PDB file of C-alpha atoms in Angstrom:
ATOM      1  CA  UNK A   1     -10.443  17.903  83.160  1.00  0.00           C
ATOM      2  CA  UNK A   2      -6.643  17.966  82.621  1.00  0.00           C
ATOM      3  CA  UNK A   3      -5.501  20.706  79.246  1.00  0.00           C
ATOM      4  CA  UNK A   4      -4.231  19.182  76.785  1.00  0.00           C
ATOM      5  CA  UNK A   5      -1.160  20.961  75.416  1.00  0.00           C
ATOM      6  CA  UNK A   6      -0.302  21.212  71.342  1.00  0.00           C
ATOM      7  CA  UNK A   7       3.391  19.496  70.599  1.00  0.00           C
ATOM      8  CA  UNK A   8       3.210  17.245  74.050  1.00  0.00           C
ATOM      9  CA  UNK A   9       3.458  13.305  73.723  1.00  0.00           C
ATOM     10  CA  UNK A  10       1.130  10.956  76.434  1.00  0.00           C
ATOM     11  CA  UNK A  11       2.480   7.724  77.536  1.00  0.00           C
ATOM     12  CA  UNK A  12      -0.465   6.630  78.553  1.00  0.00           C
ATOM     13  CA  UNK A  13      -1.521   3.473  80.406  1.00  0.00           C
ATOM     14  CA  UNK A  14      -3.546   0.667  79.113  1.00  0.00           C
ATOM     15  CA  UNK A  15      -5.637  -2.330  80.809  1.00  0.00           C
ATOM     16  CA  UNK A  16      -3.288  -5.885  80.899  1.00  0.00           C
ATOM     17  CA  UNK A  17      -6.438  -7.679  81.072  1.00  0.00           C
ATOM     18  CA  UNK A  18      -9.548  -5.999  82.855  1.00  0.00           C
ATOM     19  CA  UNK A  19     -10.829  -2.737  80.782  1.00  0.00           C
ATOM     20  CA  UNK A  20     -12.275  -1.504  84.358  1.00  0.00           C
ATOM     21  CA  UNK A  21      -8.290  -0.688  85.070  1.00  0.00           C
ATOM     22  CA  UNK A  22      -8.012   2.611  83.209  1.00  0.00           C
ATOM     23  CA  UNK A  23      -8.242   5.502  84.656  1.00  0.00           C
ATOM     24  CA  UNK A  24     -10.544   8.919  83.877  1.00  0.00           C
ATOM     25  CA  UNK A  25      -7.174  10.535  83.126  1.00  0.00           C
ATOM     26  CA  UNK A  26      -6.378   7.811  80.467  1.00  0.00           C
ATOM     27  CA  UNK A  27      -9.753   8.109  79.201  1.00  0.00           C
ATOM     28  CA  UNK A  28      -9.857  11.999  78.701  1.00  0.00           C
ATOM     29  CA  UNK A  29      -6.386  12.443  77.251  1.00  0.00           C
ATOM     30  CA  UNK A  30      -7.553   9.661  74.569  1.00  0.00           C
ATOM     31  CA  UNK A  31     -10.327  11.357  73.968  1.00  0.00           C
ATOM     32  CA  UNK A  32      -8.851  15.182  73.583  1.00  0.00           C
ATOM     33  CA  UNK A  33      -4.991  14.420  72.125  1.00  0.00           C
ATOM     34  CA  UNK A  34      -4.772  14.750  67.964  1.00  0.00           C
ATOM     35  CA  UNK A  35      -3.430  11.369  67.721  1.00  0.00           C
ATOM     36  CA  UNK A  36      -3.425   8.210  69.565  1.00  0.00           C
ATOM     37  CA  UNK A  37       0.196   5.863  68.164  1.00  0.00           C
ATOM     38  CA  UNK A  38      -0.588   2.149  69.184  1.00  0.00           C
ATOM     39  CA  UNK A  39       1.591  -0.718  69.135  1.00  0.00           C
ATOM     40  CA  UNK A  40      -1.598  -2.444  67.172  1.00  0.00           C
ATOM     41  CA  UNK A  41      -3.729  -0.542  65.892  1.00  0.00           C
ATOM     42  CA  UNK A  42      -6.578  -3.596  65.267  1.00  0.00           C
ATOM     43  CA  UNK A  43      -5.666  -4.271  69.474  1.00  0.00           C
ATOM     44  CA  UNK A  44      -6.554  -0.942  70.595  1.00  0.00           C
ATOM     45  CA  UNK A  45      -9.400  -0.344  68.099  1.00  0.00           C
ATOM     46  CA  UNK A  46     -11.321  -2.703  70.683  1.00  0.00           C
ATOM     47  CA  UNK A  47     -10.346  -0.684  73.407  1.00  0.00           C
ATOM     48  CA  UNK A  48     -11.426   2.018  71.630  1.00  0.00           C
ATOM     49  CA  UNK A  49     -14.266   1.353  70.469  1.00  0.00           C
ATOM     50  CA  UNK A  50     -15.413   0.399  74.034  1.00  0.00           C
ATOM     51  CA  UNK A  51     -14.862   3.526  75.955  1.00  0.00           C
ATOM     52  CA  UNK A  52     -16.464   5.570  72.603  1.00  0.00           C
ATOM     53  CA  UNK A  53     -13.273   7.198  71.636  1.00  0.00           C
ATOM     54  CA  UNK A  54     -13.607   8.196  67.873  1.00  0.00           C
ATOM     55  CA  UNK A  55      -9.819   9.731  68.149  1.00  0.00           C
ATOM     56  CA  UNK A  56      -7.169   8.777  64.789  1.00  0.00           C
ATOM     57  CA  UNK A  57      -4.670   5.809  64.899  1.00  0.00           C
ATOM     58  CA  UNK A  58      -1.414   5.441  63.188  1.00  0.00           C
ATOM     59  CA  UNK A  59       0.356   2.570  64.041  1.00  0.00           C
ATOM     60  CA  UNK A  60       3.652   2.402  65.963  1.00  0.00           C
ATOM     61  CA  UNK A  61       5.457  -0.770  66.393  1.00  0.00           C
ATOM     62  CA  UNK A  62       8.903  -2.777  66.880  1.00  0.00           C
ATOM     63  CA  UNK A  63       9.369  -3.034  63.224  1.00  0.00           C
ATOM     64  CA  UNK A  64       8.683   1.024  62.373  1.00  0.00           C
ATOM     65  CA  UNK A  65       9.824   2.371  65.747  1.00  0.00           C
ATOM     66  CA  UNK A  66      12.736   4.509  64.618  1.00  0.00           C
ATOM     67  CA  UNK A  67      11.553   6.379  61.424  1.00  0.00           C
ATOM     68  CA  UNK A  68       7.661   6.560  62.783  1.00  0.00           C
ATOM     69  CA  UNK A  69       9.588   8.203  66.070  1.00  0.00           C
ATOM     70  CA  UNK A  70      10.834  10.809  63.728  1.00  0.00           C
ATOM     71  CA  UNK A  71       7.861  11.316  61.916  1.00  0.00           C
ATOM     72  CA  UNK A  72       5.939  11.800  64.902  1.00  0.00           C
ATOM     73  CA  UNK A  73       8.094  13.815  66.449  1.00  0.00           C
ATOM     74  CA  UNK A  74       7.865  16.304  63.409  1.00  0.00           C
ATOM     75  CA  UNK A  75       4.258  16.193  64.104  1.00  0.00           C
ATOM     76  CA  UNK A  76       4.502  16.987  67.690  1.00  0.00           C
ATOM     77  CA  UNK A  77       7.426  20.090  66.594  1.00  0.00           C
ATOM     78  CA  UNK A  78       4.224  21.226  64.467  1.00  0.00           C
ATOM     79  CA  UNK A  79       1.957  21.510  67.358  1.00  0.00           C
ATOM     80  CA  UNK A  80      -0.126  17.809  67.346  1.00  0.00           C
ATOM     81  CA  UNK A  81      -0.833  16.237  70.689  1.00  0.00           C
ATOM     82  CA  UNK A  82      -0.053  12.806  70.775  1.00  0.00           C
ATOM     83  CA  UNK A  83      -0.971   9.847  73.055  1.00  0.00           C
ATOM     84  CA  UNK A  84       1.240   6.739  73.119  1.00  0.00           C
ATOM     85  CA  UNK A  85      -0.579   3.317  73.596  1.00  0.00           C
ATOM     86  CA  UNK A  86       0.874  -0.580  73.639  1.00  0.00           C
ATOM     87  CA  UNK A  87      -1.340  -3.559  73.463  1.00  0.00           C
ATOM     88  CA  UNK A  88      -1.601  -3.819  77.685  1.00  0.00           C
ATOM     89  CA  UNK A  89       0.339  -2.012  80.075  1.00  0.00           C
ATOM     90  CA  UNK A  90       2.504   0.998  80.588  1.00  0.00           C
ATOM     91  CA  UNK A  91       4.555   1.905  77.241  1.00  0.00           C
ATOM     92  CA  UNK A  92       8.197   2.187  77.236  1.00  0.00           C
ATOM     93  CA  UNK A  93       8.345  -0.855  79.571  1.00  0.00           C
ATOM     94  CA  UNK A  94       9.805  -3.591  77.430  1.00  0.00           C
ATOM     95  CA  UNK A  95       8.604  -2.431  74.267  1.00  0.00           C
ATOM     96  CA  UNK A  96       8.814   0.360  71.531  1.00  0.00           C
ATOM     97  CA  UNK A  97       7.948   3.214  73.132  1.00  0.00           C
ATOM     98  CA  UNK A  98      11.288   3.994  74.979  1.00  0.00           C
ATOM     99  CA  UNK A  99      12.507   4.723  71.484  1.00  0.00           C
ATOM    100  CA  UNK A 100       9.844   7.421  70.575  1.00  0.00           C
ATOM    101  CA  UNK A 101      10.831   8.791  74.578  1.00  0.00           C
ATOM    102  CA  UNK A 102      14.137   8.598  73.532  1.00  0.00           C
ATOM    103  CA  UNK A 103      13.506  10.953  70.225  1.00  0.00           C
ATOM    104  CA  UNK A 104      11.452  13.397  71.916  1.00  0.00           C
ATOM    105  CA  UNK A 105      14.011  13.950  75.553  1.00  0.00           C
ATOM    106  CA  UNK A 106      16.609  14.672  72.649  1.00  0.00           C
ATOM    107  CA  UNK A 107      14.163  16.886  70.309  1.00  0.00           C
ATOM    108  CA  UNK A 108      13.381  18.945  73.390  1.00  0.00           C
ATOM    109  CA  UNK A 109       9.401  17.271  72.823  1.00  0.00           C
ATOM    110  CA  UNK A 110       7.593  17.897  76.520  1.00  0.00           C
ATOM    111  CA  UNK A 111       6.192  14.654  77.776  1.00  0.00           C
ATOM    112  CA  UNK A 112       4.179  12.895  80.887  1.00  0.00           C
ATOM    113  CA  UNK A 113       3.416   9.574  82.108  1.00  0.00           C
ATOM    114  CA  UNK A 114       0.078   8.532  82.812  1.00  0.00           C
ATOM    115  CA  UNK A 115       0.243   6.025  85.322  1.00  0.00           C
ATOM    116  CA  UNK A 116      -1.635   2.572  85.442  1.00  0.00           C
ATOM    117  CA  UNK A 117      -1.035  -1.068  84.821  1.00  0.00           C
ATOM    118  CA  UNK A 118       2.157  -2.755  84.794  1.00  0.00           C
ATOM    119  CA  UNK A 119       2.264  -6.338  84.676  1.00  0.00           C
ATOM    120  CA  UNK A 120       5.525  -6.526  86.173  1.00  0.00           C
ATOM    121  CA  UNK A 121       4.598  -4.689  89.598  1.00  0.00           C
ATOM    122  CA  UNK A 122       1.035  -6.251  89.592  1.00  0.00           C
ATOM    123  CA  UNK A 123       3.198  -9.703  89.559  1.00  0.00           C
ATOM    124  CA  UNK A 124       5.615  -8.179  92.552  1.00  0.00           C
ATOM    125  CA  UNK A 125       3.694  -7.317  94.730  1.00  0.00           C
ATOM    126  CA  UNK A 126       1.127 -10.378  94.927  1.00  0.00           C
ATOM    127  CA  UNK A 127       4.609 -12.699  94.238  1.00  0.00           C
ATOM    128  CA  UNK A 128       5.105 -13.045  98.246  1.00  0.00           C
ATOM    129  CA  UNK A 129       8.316 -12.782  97.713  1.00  0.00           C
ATOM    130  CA  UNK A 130      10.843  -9.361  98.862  1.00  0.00           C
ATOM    131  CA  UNK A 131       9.336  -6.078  96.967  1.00  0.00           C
ATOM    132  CA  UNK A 132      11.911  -3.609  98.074  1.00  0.00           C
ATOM    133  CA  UNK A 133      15.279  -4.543  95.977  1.00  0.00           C
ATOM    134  CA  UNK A 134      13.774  -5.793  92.618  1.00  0.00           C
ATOM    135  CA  UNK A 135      15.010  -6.345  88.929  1.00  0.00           C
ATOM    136  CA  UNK A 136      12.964  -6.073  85.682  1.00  0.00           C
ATOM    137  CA  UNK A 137      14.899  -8.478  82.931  1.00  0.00           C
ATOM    138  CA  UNK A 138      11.600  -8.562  80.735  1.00  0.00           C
ATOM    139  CA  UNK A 139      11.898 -11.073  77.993  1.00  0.00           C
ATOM    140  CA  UNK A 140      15.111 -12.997  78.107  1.00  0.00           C
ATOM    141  CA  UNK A 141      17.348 -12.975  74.634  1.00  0.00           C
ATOM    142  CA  UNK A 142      17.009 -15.695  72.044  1.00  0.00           C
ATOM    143  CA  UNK A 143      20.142 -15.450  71.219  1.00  0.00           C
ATOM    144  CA  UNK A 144      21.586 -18.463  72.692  1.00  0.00           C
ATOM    145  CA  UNK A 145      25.289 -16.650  74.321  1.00  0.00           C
ATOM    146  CA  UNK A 146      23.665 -13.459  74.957  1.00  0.00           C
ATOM    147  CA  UNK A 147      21.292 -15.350  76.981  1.00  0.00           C
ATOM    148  CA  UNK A 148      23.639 -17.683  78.655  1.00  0.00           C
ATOM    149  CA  UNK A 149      24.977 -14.140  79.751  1.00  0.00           C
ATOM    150  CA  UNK A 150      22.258 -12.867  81.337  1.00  0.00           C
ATOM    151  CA  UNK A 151      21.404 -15.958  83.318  1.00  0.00           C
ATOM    152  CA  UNK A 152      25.024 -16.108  84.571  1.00  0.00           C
ATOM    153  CA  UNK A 153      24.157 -12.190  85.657  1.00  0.00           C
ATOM    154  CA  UNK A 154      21.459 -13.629  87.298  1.00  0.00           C
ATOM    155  CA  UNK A 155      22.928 -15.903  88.952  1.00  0.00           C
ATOM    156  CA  UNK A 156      24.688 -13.886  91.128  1.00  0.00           C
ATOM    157  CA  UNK A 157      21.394 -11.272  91.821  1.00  0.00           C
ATOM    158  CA  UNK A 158      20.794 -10.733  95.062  1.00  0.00           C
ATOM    159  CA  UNK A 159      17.623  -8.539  94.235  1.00  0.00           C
ATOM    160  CA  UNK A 160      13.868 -10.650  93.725  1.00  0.00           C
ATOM    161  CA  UNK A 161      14.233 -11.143  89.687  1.00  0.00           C
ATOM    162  CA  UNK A 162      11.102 -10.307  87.393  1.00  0.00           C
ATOM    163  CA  UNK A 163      10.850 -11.719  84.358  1.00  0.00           C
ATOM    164  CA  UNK A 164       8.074 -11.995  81.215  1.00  0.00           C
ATOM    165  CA  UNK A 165       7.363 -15.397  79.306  1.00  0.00           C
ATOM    166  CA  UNK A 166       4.899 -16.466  76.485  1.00  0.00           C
ATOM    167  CA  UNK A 167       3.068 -19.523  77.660  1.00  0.00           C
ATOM    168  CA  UNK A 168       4.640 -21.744  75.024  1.00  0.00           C
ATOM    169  CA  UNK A 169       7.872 -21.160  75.926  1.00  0.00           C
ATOM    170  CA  UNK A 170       7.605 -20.977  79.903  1.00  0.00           C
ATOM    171  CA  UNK A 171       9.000 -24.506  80.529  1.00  0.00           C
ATOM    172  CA  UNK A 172      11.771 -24.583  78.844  1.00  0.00           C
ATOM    173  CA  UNK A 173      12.622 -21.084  80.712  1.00  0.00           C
ATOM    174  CA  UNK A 174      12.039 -22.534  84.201  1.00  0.00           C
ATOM    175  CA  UNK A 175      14.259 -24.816  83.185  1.00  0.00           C
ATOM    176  CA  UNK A 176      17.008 -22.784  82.132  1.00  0.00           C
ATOM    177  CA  UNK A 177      16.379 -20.949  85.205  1.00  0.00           C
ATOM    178  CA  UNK A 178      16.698 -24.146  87.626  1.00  0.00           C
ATOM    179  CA  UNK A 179      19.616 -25.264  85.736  1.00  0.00           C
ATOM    180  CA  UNK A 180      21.879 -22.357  86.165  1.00  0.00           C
ATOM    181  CA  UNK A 181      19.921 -20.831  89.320  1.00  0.00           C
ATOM    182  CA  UNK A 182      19.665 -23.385  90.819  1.00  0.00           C
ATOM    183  CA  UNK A 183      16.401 -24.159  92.988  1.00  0.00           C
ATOM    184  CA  UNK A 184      14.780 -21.129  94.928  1.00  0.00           C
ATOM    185  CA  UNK A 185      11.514 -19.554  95.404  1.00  0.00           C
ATOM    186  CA  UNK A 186       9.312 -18.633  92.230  1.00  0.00           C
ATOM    187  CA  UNK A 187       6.144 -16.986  91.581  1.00  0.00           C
ATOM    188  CA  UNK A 188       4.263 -17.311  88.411  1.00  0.00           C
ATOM    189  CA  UNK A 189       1.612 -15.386  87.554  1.00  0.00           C
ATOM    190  CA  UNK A 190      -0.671 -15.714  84.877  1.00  0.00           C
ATOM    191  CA  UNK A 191      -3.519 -14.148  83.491  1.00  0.00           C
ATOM    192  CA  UNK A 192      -3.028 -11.009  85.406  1.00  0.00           C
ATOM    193  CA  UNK A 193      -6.127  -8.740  86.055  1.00  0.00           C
ATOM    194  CA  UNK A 194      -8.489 -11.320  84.752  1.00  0.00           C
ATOM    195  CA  UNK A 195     -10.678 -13.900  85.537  1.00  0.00           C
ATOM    196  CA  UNK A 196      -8.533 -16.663  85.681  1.00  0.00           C
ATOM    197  CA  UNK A 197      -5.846 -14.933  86.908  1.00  0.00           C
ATOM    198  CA  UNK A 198      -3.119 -17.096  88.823  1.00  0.00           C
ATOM    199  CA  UNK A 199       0.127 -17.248  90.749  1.00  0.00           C
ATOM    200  CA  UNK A 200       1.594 -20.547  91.556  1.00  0.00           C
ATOM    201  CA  UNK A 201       4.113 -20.177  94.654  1.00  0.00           C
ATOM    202  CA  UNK A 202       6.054 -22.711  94.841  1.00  0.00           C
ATOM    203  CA  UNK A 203       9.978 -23.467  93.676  1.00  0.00           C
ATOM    204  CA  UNK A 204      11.615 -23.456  90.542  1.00  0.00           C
ATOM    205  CA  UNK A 205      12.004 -27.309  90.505  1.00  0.00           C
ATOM    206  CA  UNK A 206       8.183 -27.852  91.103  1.00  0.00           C
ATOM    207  CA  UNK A 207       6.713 -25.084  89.060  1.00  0.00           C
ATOM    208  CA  UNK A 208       9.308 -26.835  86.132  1.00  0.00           C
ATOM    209  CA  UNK A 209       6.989 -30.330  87.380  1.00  0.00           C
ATOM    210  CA  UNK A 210       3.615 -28.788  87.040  1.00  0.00           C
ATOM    211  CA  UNK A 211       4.132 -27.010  84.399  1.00  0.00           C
ATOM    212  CA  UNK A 212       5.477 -30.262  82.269  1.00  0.00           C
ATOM    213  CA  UNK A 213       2.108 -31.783  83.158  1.00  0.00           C
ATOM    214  CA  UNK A 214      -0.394 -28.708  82.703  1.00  0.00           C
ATOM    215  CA  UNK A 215      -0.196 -26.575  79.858  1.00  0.00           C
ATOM    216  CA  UNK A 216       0.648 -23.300  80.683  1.00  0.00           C
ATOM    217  CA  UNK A 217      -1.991 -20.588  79.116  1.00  0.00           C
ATOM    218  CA  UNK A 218      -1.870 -16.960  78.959  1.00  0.00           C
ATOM    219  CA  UNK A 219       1.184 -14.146  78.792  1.00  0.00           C
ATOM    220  CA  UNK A 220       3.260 -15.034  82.096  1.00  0.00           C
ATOM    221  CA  UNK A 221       5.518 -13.410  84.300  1.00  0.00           C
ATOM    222  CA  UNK A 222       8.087 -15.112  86.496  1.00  0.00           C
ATOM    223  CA  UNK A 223       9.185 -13.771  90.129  1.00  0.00           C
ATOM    224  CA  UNK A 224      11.984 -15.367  91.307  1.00  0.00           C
ATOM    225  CA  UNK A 225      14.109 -15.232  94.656  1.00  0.00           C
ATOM    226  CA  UNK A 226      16.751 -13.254  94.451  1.00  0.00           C
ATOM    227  CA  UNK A 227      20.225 -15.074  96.009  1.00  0.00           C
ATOM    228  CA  UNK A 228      20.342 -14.846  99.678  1.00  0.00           C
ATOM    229  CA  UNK A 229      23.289 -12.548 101.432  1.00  0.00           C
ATOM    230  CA  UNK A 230      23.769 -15.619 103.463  1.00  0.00           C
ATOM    231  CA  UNK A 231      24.990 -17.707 100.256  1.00  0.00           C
ATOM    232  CA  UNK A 232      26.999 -14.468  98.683  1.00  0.00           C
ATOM    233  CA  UNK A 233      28.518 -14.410 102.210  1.00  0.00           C
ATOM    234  CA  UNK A 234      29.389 -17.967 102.618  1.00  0.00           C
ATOM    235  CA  UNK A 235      30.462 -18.005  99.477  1.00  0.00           C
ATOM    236  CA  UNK A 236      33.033 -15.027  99.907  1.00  0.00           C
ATOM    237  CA  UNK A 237      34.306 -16.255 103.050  1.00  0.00           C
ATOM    238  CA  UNK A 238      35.209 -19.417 101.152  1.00  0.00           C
ATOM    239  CA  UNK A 239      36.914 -17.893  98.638  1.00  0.00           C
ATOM    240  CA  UNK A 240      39.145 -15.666 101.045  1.00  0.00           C
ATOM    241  CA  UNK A 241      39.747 -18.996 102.795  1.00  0.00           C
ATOM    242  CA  UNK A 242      41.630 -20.229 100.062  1.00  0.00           C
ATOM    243  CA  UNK A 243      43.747 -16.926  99.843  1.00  0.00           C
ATOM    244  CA  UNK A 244      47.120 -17.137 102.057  1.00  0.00           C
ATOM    245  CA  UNK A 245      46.387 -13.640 104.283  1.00  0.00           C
ATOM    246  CA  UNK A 246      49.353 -11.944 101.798  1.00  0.00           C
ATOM    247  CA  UNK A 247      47.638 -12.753  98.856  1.00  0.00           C
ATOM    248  CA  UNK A 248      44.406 -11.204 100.468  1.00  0.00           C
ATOM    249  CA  UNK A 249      46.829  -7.790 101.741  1.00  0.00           C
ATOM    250  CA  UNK A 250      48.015  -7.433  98.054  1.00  0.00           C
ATOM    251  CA  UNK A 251      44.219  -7.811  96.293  1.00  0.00           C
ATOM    252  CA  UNK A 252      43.293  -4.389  98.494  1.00  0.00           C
ATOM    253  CA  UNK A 253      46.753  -2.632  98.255  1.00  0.00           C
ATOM    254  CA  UNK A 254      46.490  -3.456  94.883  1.00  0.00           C
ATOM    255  CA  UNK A 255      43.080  -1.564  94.677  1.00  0.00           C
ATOM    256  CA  UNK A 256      44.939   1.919  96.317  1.00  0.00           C
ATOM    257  CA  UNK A 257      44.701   0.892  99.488  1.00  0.00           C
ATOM    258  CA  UNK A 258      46.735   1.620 102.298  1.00  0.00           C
ATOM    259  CA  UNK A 259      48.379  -0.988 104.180  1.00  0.00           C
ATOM    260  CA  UNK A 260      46.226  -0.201 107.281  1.00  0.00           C
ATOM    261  CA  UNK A 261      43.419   0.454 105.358  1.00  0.00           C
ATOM    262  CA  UNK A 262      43.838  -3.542 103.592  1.00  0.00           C
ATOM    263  CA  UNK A 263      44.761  -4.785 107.133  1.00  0.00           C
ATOM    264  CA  UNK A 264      41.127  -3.638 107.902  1.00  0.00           C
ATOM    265  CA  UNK A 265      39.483  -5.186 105.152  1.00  0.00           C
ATOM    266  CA  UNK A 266      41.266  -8.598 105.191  1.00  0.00           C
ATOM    267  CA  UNK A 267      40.353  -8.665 109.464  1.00  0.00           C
ATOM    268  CA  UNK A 268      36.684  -8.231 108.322  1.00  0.00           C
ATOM    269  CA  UNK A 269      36.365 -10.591 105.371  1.00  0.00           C
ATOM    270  CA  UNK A 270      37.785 -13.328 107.976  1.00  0.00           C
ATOM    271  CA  UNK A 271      36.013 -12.198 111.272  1.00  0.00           C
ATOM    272  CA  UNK A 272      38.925 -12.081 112.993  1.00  0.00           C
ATOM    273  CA  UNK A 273      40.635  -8.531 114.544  1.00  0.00           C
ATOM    274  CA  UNK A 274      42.582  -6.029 112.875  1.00  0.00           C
ATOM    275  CA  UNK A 275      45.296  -7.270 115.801  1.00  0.00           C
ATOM    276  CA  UNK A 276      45.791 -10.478 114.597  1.00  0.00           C
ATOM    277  CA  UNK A 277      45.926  -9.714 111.190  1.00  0.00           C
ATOM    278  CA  UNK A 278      49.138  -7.603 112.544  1.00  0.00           C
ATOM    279  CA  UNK A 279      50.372  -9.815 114.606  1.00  0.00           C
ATOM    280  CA  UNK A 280      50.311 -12.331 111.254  1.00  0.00           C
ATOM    281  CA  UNK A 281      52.049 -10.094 109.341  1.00  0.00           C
ATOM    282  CA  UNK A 282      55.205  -9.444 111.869  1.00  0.00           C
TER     283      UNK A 282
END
């Protein structure tokens, strides 16, 4: 059994949905550390209370995250263990914890991860869709331009996109998504770990149609298609089509260029040779 060291914080993994998903390691540092901060303390008394694990709560949350970090960073400068818990998942990811990391890298606190769930690679990797250039966006803003913003970003992502929803307000997500995205490949999984767990593959238009017609139920996250380097290179070549090859020579030389070095650049942006790029020029 792993030693649990006085004035050390935990992150430490929790199940998103079936208990049987936490590991011994979990388990034993729960059971040994001084103090166990959870995002809700009535949540994780369930969890609790099913492995047996009589350890002390205090609660740790979006609302107290930056003067509980302090004060539990005092505690940890004093020699108390502490293990870091959020309602389901792997703290720090999209939630409060990454403050209380924050506090402790700067303190000089010592601190581990504990791996285990994470709804957002659980919902990669059984998405179908590309796993090795991804982006986590979490939940999108609220705030209407700051998420106009982001979806613009997204627009242009050429990485598969992973984001998290609450079931009430999926659709009108999916549709903000189609709308600006445009229509690609989606995966959306819900229920993850459990019994009824899902993951539609389909498109963002027809996951927008079902979705209108069945009630969506359960925390969900979305998996979308990244934009294909054949569009961004269409798209490019397009635009440098409607350049005259001297306004093309002066966008490179006027990024410190050379003149051979933007002759070279415009040649392959066109797919023609460096030659006739020359022989334009003279």
């Amino acid at each position: 059994m792993e030693e649990i060291k006085p004035g050390k914080l935990y992150l430490c993994a929790t199940p998103i949905g079936n208990l049987d998903d936490i590991t011994i390691r979990v388990l034993n540092t729960l059971k040994q550390v001084d103090v166990i901060a959870a995002e809700d303390t009535r949540h994780s008394i369930k969890l609790l209370n099913h492995f047996g694990i009589k350890t002390p709560m205090t609660s740790y949350h979006e609302y107290n995250k930056v003067d509980k970090a302090k004060y539990l960073v005092e505690q940890m400068k004093e020699g108390k263990s502490i293990a870091l818990i959020t309602d389901a998942g792997t703290p720090g990811i999209s939630d409060p914890g990454e403050e209380l990391v924050r506090q402790c890298c700067e303190a000089g606190i010592e601190l581990t991860s504990l791996p285990g769930p994470a709804a957002c690679i659980t919902a990669l990797t059984i998405s179908g869709l590309p796993t090795r250039r991804f982006c986590f966006e979490a939940f999108l803003p609220s705030e209407k331009k700051e998420r106009q913003m982001i979806l613009e970003e997204l627009k242009e992502e050429t990485r598969t996109i992973i984001l998290y929803e609450a079931p009430h307000r999926l659709v009108r997500t999916l549709k903000e998504l189609y709308e600006t995205l445009g229509d690609r490949k989606v995966s959306v999984c819900r229920e993850l770990t459990k019994r009824y767990e899902t993951a539609l593959r389909t498109t963002l238009k027809e996951a927008l149609g079902f979705y209108e017609e069945e009630e969506p139920k359960g925390e969900c996250v979305i998996v979308l298609e990244g934009k294909s380097f054949e569009q961004v290179q269409r798209e490019k070549e397009k635009s440098f089509e409607e350049m005259t090859i001297e306004e093309h020579m002066a966008m490179y030389e006027g990024q410190g260029m050379s003149r051979k070095e933007a002759m070279r650049m415009v040649a392959k942006d066109r797919g023609v040779s460096k030659r006739d790029i020359y022989q334009y020029l003279l």
